[in-house]
Amino acid sequence: MFEFDPRVERHLIADEGEVIIDEVRKHWAAIVGPMLELAAAVPFLLIMFWVPAEARWVPLVIAFGLAGHATWRILQARMDRFVITNMRVFRVHGILSQHIATMPIARILDISVRKPMVGRIFGYGHFVFESAAQDQGLREIRYVGSPDERGSSIQRVIQRSGLRGAVRQSKADHAGPPDGSWRRASARWR
């Protein structure tokens, strides 16, 4: 039987010790549009009772078309998963055929989080990844719930993997010796 779960576990490199840090499903806001489209099919079904018998097929076709399209969009949102592991980020999506886009943690150059006003109210945002290879299918991940926490978890994975330098030293570490001898030396060079 065809199931509507992308089963991301089967895409892990278990023999290399890859584990899931976070599996991100689309925020419920991603299906608001399709649900409204599904609700729009109901009036067309009701119109059938007032339309002449020879033309009843028109609202019926429109209702089934709207319902079919809305159901497809809901399934697309259900089957779209973004996964953060200790080695990479990847996205699995698709209904009839599955598409997998992956990016090693080392290739992530920058992560931007866009939170539209509605997203700030309802707690979702969109990730935009910048990487060395721009054509990878992971450029934008839309409708990510709790985007700040998810962005922090990606940053933690990057930091723990040792791919970025150590945490920057504080200003006190860069201020020089406590006796101010660096100021005297720089004054001599003026």
CSV table of N, CA and C in Angstrom, one decimal, residues 48-106:
chain,number,residue,atom,x,y,z
A,48,MET,N,-25.0,22.5,-8.0
A,48,MET,CA,-25.6,21.5,-8.9
A,48,MET,C,-27.1,21.3,-8.7
A,49,PHE,N,-27.6,21.6,-7.5
A,49,PHE,CA,-29.1,21.4,-7.3
A,49,PHE,C,-29.9,22.5,-8.0
A,50,TRP,N,-29.3,23.6,-8.3
A,50,TRP,CA,-30.1,24.7,-9.0
A,50,TRP,C,-29.8,24.8,-10.5
A,51,VAL,N,-28.8,24.1,-10.9
A,51,VAL,CA,-28.5,24.1,-12.4
A,51,VAL,C,-29.4,23.1,-13.1
A,52,PRO,N,-29.7,23.4,-14.3
A,52,PRO,CA,-30.5,22.4,-15.1
A,52,PRO,C,-29.8,21.1,-15.2
A,53,ALA,N,-30.5,20.0,-15.3
A,53,ALA,CA,-30.0,18.7,-15.3
A,53,ALA,C,-28.9,18.5,-16.4
A,54,GLU,N,-29.1,19.0,-17.6
A,54,GLU,CA,-28.1,18.8,-18.7
A,54,GLU,C,-26.8,19.5,-18.4
A,55,ALA,N,-26.8,20.5,-17.5
A,55,ALA,CA,-25.5,21.3,-17.2
A,55,ALA,C,-24.9,20.9,-15.9
A,56,ARG,N,-25.4,19.9,-15.2
A,56,ARG,CA,-24.9,19.6,-13.8
A,56,ARG,C,-23.5,19.1,-13.9
A,57,TRP,N,-23.1,18.7,-15.0
A,57,TRP,CA,-21.7,18.1,-15.0
A,57,TRP,C,-20.6,19.3,-14.9
A,58,VAL,N,-21.0,20.5,-15.2
A,58,VAL,CA,-20.0,21.6,-15.2
A,58,VAL,C,-19.6,21.9,-13.7
A,59,PRO,N,-20.6,22.2,-12.8
A,59,PRO,CA,-20.1,22.4,-11.4
A,59,PRO,C,-19.5,21.2,-10.8
A,60,LEU,N,-19.9,20.0,-11.2
A,60,LEU,CA,-19.4,18.8,-10.7
A,60,LEU,C,-17.9,18.7,-11.1
A,61,VAL,N,-17.6,18.9,-12.3
A,61,VAL,CA,-16.2,18.9,-12.8
A,61,VAL,C,-15.3,19.9,-12.1
A,62,ILE,N,-15.9,21.1,-11.9
A,62,ILE,CA,-15.2,22.2,-11.2
A,62,ILE,C,-14.9,21.8,-9.8
A,63,ALA,N,-15.9,21.2,-9.1
A,63,ALA,CA,-15.7,20.8,-7.7
A,63,ALA,C,-14.7,19.7,-7.6
A,64,PHE,N,-14.8,18.7,-8.4
A,64,PHE,CA,-13.8,17.6,-8.4
A,64,PHE,C,-12.4,18.1,-8.8
A,65,GLY,N,-12.3,19.1,-9.7
A,65,GLY,CA,-11.0,19.6,-10.1
A,65,GLY,C,-10.4,20.4,-8.9
A,66,LEU,N,-11.2,21.2,-8.2
A,66,LEU,CA,-10.7,22.0,-7.1
A,66,LEU,C,-10.3,21.0,-6.0
A,67,ALA,N,-11.1,20.1,-5.7
A,67,ALA,CA,-10.8,19.1,-4.6
A,67,ALA,C,-9.6,18.3,-4.9
A,68,GLY,N,-9.4,17.9,-6.2
A,68,GLY,CA,-8.3,17.1,-6.5
A,68,GLY,C,-7.0,17.9,-6.4
A,69,HIS,N,-7.0,19.1,-6.9
A,69,HIS,CA,-5.8,20.0,-6.9
A,69,HIS,C,-5.5,20.3,-5.4
A,70,ALA,N,-6.5,20.6,-4.6
A,70,ALA,CA,-6.2,20.9,-3.2
A,70,ALA,C,-5.6,19.7,-2.4
A,71,THR,N,-6.2,18.5,-2.7
A,71,THR,CA,-5.7,17.3,-2.1
A,71,THR,C,-4.2,17.0,-2.5
A,72,TRP,N,-3.9,17.3,-3.8
A,72,TRP,CA,-2.5,17.1,-4.3
A,72,TRP,C,-1.6,18.0,-3.5
A,73,ARG,N,-2.0,19.3,-3.3
A,73,ARG,CA,-1.1,20.3,-2.6
A,73,ARG,C,-0.9,19.9,-1.2
A,74,ILE,N,-2.0,19.4,-0.5
A,74,ILE,CA,-1.9,18.9,0.9
A,74,ILE,C,-0.9,17.8,1.0
A,75,LEU,N,-1.0,16.8,0.1
A,75,LEU,CA,-0.1,15.7,0.0
A,75,LEU,C,1.4,16.1,-0.2
A,76,GLN,N,1.5,17.1,-1.1
A,76,GLN,CA,2.9,17.7,-1.3
A,76,GLN,C,3.5,18.2,0.0
A,77,ALA,N,2.7,19.0,0.7
A,77,ALA,CA,3.2,19.5,2.0
A,77,ALA,C,3.5,18.4,3.0
A,78,ARG,N,2.7,17.4,3.0
A,78,ARG,CA,2.8,16.3,3.9
A,78,ARG,C,4.1,15.5,3.6
A,79,MET,N,4.4,15.3,2.3
A,79,MET,CA,5.6,14.5,1.9
A,79,MET,C,6.9,15.3,1.9
A,80,ASP,N,6.9,16.6,2.1
A,80,ASP,CA,8.1,17.4,2.1
A,80,ASP,C,8.7,17.5,3.4
A,81,ARG,N,9.9,16.9,3.6
A,81,ARG,CA,10.6,16.9,4.8
A,81,ARG,C,12.0,17.5,4.6
A,82,PHE,N,12.5,18.3,5.6
A,82,PHE,CA,13.8,18.8,5.7
A,82,PHE,C,14.5,18.2,6.9
A,83,VAL,N,15.6,17.6,6.7
A,83,VAL,CA,16.3,16.9,7.8
A,83,VAL,C,17.7,17.4,8.1
A,84,ILE,N,17.9,17.6,9.3
A,84,ILE,CA,19.2,18.1,9.8
A,84,ILE,C,19.9,16.9,10.5
A,85,THR,N,21.1,16.5,10.0
A,85,THR,CA,21.8,15.4,10.7
A,85,THR,C,23.1,15.9,11.2
A,86,ASN,N,23.9,15.1,11.8
A,86,ASN,CA,25.2,15.5,12.3
A,86,ASN,C,26.2,15.6,11.2
A,87,MET,N,25.9,15.2,9.9
A,87,MET,CA,26.8,15.3,8.8
A,87,MET,C,26.3,16.2,7.7
A,88,ARG,N,25.0,16.4,7.5
A,88,ARG,CA,24.5,17.1,6.4
A,88,ARG,C,23.1,17.6,6.6
A,89,VAL,N,22.6,18.3,5.7
A,89,VAL,CA,21.1,18.7,5.7
A,89,VAL,C,20.6,18.1,4.4
A,90,PHE,N,19.4,17.5,4.4
A,90,PHE,CA,18.8,17.1,3.2
A,90,PHE,C,17.3,17.3,3.2
A,91,ARG,N,16.8,17.3,2.0
A,91,ARG,CA,15.3,17.4,1.8
A,91,ARG,C,14.8,16.3,0.9
A,92,VAL,N,13.7,15.7,1.4
A,92,VAL,CA,13.0,14.6,0.7
A,92,VAL,C,11.7,15.1,0.4
A,93,HIS,N,11.3,15.1,-0.9
A,93,HIS,CA,10.0,15.6,-1.3
A,93,HIS,C,9.5,14.9,-2.5
A,94,GLY,N,8.2,14.9,-2.7
A,94,GLY,CA,7.6,14.3,-3.9
A,94,GLY,C,6.5,13.3,-3.5
A,95,ILE,N,5.5,13.1,-4.3
A,95,ILE,CA,4.4,12.2,-4.0
A,95,ILE,C,4.6,10.9,-4.7
A,96,LEU,N,4.5,10.9,-6.0
A,96,LEU,CA,4.6,9.7,-6.8
A,96,LEU,C,6.1,9.3,-7.0
A,97,SER,N,6.9,10.2,-7.2
A,97,SER,CA,8.4,9.9,-7.3
A,97,SER,C,9.0,10.8,-6.2
A,98,GLN,N,10.1,10.3,-5.6
A,98,GLN,CA,10.7,11.1,-4.5
A,98,GLN,C,12.0,11.7,-5.0
A,99,HIS,N,12.2,13.0,-4.6
A,99,HIS,CA,13.4,13.7,-4.9
A,99,HIS,C,14.2,14.0,-3.6
A,100,ILE,N,15.5,13.8,-3.7
A,100,ILE,CA,16.3,14.0,-2.5
A,100,ILE,C,17.4,15.0,-2.9
A,101,ALA,N,17.5,16.1,-2.2
A,101,ALA,CA,18.6,17.1,-2.3
A,101,ALA,C,19.4,17.1,-1.0
A,102,THR,N,20.7,17.0,-1.1
A,102,THR,CA,21.5,17.0,0.1
A,102,THR,C,22.6,17.9,0.0
A,103,MET,N,23.1,18.4,1.2
A,103,MET,CA,24.2,19.3,1.2
A,103,MET,C,25.0,19.0,2.5
A,104,PRO,N,26.3,18.7,2.3
A,104,PRO,CA,27.1,18.4,3.5
A,104,PRO,C,27.2,19.7,4.4
A,105,ILE,N,27.3,19.5,5.6
A,105,ILE,CA,27.4,20.7,6.6
A,105,ILE,C,28.5,21.6,6.2
A,106,ALA,N,29.6,21.0,5.7
A,106,ALA,CA,30.8,21.8,5.3
A,106,ALA,C,30.5,22.8,4.1
